[in-house]
GROMACS .gro file of C-alpha atoms in nm:
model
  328
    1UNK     CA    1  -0.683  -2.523  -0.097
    2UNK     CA    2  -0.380  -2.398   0.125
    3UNK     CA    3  -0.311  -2.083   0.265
    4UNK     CA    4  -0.184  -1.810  -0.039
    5UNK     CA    5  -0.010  -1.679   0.271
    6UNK     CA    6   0.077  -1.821   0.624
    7UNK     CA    7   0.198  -1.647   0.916
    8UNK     CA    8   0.516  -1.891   0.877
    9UNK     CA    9   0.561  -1.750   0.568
   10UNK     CA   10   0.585  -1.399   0.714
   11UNK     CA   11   0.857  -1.497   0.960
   12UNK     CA   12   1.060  -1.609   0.716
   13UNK     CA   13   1.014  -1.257   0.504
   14UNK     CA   14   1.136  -1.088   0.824
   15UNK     CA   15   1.395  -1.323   0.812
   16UNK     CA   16   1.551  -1.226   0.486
   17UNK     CA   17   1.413  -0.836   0.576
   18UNK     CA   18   1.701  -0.847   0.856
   19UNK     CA   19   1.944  -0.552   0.761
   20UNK     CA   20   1.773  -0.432   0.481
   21UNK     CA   21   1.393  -0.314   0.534
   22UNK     CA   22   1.355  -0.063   0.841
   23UNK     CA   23   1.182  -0.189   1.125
   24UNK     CA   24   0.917   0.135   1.152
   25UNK     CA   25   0.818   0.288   1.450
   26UNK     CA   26   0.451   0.331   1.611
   27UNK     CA   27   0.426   0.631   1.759
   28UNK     CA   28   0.060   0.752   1.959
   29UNK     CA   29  -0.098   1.062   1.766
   30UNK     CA   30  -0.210   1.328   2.081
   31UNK     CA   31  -0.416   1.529   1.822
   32UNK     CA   32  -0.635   1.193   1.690
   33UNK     CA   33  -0.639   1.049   2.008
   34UNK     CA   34  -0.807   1.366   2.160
   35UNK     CA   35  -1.033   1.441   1.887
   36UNK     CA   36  -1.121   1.090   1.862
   37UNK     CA   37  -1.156   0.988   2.262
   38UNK     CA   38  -0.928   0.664   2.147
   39UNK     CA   39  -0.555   0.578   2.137
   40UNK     CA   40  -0.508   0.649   1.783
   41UNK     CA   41  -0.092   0.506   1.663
   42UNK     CA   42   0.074   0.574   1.322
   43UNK     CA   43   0.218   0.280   1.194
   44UNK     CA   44   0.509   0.554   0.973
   45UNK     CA   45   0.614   0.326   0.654
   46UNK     CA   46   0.707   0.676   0.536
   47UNK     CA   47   1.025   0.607   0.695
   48UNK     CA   48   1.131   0.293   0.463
   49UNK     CA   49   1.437   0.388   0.232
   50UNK     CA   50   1.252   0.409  -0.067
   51UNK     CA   51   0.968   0.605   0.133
   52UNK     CA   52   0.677   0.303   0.145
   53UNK     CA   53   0.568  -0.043   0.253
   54UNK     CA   54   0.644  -0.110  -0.078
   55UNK     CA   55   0.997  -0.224   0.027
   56UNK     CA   56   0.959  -0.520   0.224
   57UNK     CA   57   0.752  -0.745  -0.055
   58UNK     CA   58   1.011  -0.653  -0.302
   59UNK     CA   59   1.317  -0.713  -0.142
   60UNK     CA   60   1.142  -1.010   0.042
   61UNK     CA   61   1.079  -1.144  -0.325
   62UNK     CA   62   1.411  -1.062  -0.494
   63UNK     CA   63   1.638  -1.172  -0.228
   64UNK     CA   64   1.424  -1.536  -0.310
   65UNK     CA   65   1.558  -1.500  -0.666
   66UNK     CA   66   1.886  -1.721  -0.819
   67UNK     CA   67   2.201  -1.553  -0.911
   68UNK     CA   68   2.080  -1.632  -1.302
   69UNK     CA   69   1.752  -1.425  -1.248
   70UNK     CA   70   1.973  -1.140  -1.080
   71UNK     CA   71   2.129  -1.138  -1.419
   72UNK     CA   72   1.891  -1.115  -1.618
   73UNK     CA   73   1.698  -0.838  -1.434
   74UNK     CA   74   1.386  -0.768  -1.294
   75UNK     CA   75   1.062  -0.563  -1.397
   76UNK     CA   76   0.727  -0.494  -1.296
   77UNK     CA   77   0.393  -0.257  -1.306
   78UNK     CA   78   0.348  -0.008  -1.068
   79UNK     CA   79   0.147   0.291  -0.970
   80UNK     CA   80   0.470   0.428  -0.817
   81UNK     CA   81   0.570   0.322  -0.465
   82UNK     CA   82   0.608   0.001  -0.590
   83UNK     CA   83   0.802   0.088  -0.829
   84UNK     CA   84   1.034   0.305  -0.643
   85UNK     CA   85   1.022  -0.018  -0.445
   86UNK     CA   86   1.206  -0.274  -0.689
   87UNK     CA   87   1.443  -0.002  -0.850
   88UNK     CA   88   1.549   0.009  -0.448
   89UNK     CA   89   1.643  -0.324  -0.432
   90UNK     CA   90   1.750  -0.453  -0.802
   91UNK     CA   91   1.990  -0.178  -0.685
   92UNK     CA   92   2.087  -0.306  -0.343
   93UNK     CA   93   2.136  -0.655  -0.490
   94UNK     CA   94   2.339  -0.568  -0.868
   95UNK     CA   95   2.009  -0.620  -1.063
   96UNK     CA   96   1.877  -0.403  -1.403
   97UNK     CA   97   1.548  -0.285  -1.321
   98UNK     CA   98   1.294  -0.163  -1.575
   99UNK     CA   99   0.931  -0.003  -1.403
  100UNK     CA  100   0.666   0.005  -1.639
  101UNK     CA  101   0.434   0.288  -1.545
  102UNK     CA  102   0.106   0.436  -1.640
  103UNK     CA  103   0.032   0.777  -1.815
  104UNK     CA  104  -0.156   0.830  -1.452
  105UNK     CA  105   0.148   0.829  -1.211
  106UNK     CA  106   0.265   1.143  -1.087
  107UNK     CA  107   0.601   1.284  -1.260
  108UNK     CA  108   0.740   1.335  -0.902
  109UNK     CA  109   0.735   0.897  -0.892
  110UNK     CA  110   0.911   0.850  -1.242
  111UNK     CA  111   1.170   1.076  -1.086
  112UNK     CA  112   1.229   0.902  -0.818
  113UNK     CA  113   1.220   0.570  -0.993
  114UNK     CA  114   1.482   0.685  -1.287
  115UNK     CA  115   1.724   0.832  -0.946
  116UNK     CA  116   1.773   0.482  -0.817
  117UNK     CA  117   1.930   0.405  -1.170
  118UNK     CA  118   1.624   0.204  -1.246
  119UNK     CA  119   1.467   0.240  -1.619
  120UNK     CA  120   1.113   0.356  -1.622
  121UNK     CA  121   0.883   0.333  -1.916
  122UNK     CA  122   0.567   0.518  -1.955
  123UNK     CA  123   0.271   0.321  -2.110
  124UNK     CA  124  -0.037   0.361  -2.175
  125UNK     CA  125  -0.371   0.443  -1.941
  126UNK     CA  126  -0.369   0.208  -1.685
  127UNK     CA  127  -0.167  -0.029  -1.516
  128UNK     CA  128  -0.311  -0.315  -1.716
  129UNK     CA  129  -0.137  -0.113  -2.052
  130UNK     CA  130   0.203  -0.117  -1.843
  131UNK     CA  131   0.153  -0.472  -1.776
  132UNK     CA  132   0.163  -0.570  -2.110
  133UNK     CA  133   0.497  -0.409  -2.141
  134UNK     CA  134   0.638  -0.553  -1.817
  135UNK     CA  135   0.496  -0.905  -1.915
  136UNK     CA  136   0.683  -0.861  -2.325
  137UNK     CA  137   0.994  -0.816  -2.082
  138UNK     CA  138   0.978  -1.128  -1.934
  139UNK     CA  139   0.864  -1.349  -2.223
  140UNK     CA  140   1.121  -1.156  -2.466
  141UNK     CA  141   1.440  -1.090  -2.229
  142UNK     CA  142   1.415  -1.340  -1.959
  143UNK     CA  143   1.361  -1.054  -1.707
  144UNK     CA  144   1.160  -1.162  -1.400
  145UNK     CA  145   0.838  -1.016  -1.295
  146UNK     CA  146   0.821  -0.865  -0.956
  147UNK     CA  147   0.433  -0.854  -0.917
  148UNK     CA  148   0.318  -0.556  -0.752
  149UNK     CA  149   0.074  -0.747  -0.495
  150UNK     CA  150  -0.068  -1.083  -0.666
  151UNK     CA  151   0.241  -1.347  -0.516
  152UNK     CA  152   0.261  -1.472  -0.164
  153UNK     CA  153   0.591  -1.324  -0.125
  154UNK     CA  154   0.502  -0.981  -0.242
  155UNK     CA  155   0.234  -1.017   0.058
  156UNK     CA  156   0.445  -1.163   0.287
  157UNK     CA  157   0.680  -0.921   0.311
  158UNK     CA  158   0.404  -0.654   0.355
  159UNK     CA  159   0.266  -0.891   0.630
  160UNK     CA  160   0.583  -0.793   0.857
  161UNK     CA  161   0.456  -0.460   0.885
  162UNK     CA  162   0.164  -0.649   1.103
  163UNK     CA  163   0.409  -0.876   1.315
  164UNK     CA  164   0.563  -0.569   1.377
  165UNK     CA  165   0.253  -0.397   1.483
  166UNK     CA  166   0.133  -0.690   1.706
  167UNK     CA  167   0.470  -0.694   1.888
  168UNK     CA  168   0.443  -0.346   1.980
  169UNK     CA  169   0.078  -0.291   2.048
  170UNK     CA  170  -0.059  -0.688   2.144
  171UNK     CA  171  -0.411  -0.501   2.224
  172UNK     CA  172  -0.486  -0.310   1.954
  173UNK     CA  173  -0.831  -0.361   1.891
  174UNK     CA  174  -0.840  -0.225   1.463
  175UNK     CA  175  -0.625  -0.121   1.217
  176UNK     CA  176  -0.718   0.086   0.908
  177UNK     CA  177  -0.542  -0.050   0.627
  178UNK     CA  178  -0.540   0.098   0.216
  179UNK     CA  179  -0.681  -0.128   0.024
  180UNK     CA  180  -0.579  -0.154  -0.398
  181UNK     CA  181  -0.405  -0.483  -0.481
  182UNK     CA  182  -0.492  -0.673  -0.135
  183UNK     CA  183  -0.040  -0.748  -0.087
  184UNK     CA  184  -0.115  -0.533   0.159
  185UNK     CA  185  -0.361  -0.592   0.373
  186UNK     CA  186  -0.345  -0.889   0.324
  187UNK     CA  187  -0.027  -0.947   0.419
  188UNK     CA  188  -0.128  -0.709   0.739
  189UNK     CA  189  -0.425  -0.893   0.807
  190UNK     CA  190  -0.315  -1.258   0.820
  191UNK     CA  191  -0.001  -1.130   1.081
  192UNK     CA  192  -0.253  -0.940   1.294
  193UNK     CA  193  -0.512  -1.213   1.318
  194UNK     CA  194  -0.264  -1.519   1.394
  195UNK     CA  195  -0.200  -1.331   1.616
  196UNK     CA  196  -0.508  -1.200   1.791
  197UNK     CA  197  -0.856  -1.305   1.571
  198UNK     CA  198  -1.044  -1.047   1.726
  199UNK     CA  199  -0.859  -0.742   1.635
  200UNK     CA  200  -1.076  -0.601   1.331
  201UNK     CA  201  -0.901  -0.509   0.979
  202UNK     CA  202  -1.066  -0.250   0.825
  203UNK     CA  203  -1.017  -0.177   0.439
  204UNK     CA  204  -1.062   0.165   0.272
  205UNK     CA  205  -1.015   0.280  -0.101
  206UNK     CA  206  -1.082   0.562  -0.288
  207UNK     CA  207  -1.454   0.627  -0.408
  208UNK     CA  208  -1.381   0.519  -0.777
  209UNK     CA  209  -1.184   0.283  -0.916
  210UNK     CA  210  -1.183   0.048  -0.627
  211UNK     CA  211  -1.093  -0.284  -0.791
  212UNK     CA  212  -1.068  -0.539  -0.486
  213UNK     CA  213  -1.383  -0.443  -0.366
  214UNK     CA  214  -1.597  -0.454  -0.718
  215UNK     CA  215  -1.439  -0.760  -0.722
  216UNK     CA  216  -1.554  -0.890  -0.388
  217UNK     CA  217  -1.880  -0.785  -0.417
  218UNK     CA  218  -1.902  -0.973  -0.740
  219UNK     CA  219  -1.763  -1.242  -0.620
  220UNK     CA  220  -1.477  -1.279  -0.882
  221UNK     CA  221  -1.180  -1.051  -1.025
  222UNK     CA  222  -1.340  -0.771  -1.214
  223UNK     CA  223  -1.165  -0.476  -1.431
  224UNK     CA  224  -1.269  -0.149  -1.331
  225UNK     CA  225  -1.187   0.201  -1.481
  226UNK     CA  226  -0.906   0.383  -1.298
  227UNK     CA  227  -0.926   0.740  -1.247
  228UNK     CA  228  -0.728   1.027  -1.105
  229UNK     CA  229  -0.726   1.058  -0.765
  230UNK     CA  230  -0.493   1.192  -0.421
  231UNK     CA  231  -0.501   0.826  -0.372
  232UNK     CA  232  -0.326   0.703  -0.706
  233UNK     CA  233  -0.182   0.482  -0.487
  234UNK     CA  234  -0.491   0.281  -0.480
  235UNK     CA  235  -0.560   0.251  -0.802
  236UNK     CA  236  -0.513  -0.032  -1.076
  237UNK     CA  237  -0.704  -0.407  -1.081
  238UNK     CA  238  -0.631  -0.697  -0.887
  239UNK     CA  239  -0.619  -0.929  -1.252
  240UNK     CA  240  -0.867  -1.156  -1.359
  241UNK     CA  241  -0.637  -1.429  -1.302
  242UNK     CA  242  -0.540  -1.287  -0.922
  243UNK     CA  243  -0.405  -1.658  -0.766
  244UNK     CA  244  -0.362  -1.514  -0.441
  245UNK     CA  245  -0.480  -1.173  -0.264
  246UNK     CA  246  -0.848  -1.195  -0.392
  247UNK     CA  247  -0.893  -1.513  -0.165
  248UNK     CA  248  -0.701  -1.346   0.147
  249UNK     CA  249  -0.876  -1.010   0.165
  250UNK     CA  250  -1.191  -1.200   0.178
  251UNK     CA  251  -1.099  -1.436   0.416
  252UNK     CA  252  -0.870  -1.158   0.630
  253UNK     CA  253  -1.074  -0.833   0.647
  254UNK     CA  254  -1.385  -0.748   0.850
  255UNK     CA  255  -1.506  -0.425   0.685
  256UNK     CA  256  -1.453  -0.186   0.437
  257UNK     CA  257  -1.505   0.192   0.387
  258UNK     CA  258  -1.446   0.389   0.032
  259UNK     CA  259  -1.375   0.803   0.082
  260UNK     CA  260  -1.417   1.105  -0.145
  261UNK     CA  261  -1.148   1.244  -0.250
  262UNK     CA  262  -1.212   1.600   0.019
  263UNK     CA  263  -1.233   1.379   0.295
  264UNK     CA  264  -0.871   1.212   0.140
  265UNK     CA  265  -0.735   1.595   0.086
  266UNK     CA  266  -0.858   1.710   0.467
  267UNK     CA  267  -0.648   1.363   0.615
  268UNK     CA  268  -0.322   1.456   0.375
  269UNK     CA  269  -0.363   1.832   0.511
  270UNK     CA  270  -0.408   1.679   0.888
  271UNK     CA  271  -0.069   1.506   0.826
  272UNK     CA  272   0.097   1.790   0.708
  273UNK     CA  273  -0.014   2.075   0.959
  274UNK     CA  274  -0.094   1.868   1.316
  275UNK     CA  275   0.140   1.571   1.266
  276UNK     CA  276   0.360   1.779   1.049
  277UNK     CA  277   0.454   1.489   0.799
  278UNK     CA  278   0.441   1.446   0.433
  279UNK     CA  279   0.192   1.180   0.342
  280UNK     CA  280   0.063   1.096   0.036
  281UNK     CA  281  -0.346   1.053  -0.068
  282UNK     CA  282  -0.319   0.651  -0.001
  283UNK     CA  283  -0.117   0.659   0.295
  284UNK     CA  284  -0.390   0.921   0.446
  285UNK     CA  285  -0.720   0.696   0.398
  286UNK     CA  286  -0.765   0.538   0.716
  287UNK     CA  287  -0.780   0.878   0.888
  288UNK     CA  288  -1.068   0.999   0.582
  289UNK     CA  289  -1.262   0.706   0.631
  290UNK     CA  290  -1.315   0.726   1.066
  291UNK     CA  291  -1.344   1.123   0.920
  292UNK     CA  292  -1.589   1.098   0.646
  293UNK     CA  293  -1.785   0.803   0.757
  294UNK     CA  294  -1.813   0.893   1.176
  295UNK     CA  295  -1.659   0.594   1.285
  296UNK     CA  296  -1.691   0.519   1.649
  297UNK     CA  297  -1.363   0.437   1.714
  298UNK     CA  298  -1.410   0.577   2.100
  299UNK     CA  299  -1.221   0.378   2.362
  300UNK     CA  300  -0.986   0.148   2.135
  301UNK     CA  301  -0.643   0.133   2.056
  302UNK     CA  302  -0.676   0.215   1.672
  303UNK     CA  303  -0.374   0.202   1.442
  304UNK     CA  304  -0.353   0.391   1.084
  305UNK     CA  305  -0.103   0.215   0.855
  306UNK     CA  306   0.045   0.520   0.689
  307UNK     CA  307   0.165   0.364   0.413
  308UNK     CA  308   0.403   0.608   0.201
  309UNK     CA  309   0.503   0.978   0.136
  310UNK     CA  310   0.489   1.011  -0.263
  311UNK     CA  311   0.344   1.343  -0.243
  312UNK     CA  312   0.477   1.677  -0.439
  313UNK     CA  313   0.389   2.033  -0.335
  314UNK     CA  314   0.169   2.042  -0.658
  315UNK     CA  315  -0.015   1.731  -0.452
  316UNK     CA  316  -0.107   1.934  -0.172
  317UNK     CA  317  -0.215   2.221  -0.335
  318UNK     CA  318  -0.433   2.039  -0.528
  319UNK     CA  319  -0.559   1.894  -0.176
  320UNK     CA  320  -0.585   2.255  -0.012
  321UNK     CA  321  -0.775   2.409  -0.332
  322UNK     CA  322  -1.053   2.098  -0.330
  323UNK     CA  323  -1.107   2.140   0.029
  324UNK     CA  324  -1.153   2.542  -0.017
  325UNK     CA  325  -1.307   2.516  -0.354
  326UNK     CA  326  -1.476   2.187  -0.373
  327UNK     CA  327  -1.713   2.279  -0.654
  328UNK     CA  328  -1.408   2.313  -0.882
   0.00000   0.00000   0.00000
């Protein structure tokens, strides 16, 4: 079987990227690095347009989309960022876009999904429920389906984030990566090992809910129950028919690490008071996980992929009152 995703095919996403994604910047943290005796670098996809990674698979997979598709819209499922994502560029290119969402994304997400013009529908539970919606759409109305992760362009585009990384940092030694759908890291991890194998790729998801790994450990796609958590992000399955992330995770990442959701509140709050930046519960993992779990990260060159900054005031509260009242 070929590769889902090559490291050709992630040149050519940063091809059609040119102009429109943001080329992020990696920037040393002083506080981690002290605390942690490492160099410790943000990778800040908080500083896309639409405010997340999420930009680069979708644009990378609309732009690949003829003028009739254009017409005839787009949809897709989405926790939220990549949502926001698609409404960003159906926009940029003249396209309707409809976002089917869960009851379990935050309100502050639909808001920012209906302000780019897009049309966002609330169904159901889970982001299966929305999918059913999304996938009506495209049998019904000819729309096409943006995936949210499971298509080798949707992880291809993320995968520039890790040319980009290699290119400024050659010797990093790990990078923390969120892991929900696998686009991701995925993408992420097949850029940073073509271009150095022995860098390590590190996954970490939320305690519950973790789809990609249930599913790894059993060895095939599994559903799982999503729950609320700071991470929301993170949460949804991978599909029992998943054609293409399931295989690269397990083939690109060395280890994985789930956190609790205090440890996830006490890396958001980090952000917001020593880095001062707004970060949401997914974007803040990596930093819970060497946190929670007492990584030894001492001596490396370490980069956090700080994936997006969907986060509300109501978010952080929420964050401050479990770390102060964690019984509650």
């Amino acid at each position: 079987m070929s590769d889902p995703v090559t490291l050709h095919d992630i040149y050519l996403a940063r091809q059609r990227l040119a102009g429109q994604a943001a080329r992020t910047p990696l920037i040393l943290s002083q506080s981690l690095s002290l605390r942690f005796e490492a160099e410790v670098y943000l990778k800040l996809e908080t500083l896309q347009p639409s405010g997340a990674f999420k930009l680069r698979g979708a644009l990378n997979k609309i732009a690949s989309l003829s003028s009739e598709q254009l017409e005839r819209g787009v949809t897709t499922a989405s926790t939220g960022n990549h949502g926001r994502a698609v409404a960003w560029a159906a926009k940029r290119l003249g396209a309707r876009a409809v976002i089917c969402l869960s009851e379990l994304v935050p309100a502050n997400k639909v808001a920012a999904i209906e302000a780019l013009g897009a049309e966002a529908r609330v169904i159901g539970r889970s982001q299966d429920d929305a999918f059913v919606e999304a996938r009506r759409l495209v049998a019904e109305e000819g729309m096409a389906l943006i995936e949210p992760f499971d298509d080798p362009l949707i992880a291809a585009g993320q995968g520039t984030i890790g040319l980009e990384l290699m290119e400024d940092l050659p010797s990093l030694d790990r990078a923390f990566v969120g892991l929900s759908g696998g686009g991701l890291l995925g993408g992420i991890g097949r850029a940073v090992k073509g271009v150095n194998p022995r860098a390590t790729v590190t996954g970490v998801s939320m305690q519950r809910g973790a789809a990609m790994i249930d599913s790894l450990a059993a060895g095939r796609p599994v559903e799982v129950e999503e729950e609320a958590s700071l991470a929301d992000s993170l949460g949804g399955g991978i599909g029992l028919d998943n054609r293409c992330t399931f295989a690269l995770v397990r083939e690109v990442m060395d280890d994985h690490y789930r956190v609790s959701e205090p440890a996830i509140a006490r890396a958001m709050l980090h952000f917001f008071e020593q880095e001062k930046m707004l970060v949401e519960g997914a974007a803040a993992v990596g930093l819970a996980a060497i946190e929670e779990h007492d990584i030894d990260i001492r001596g490396q060159k370490v980069a956090l992929i700080v994936s997006g900054n969907g986060v509300d005031a109501e978010t952080l509260m929420r964050a401050r009152a479990l770390i102060d009242y964690p019984e509650r």
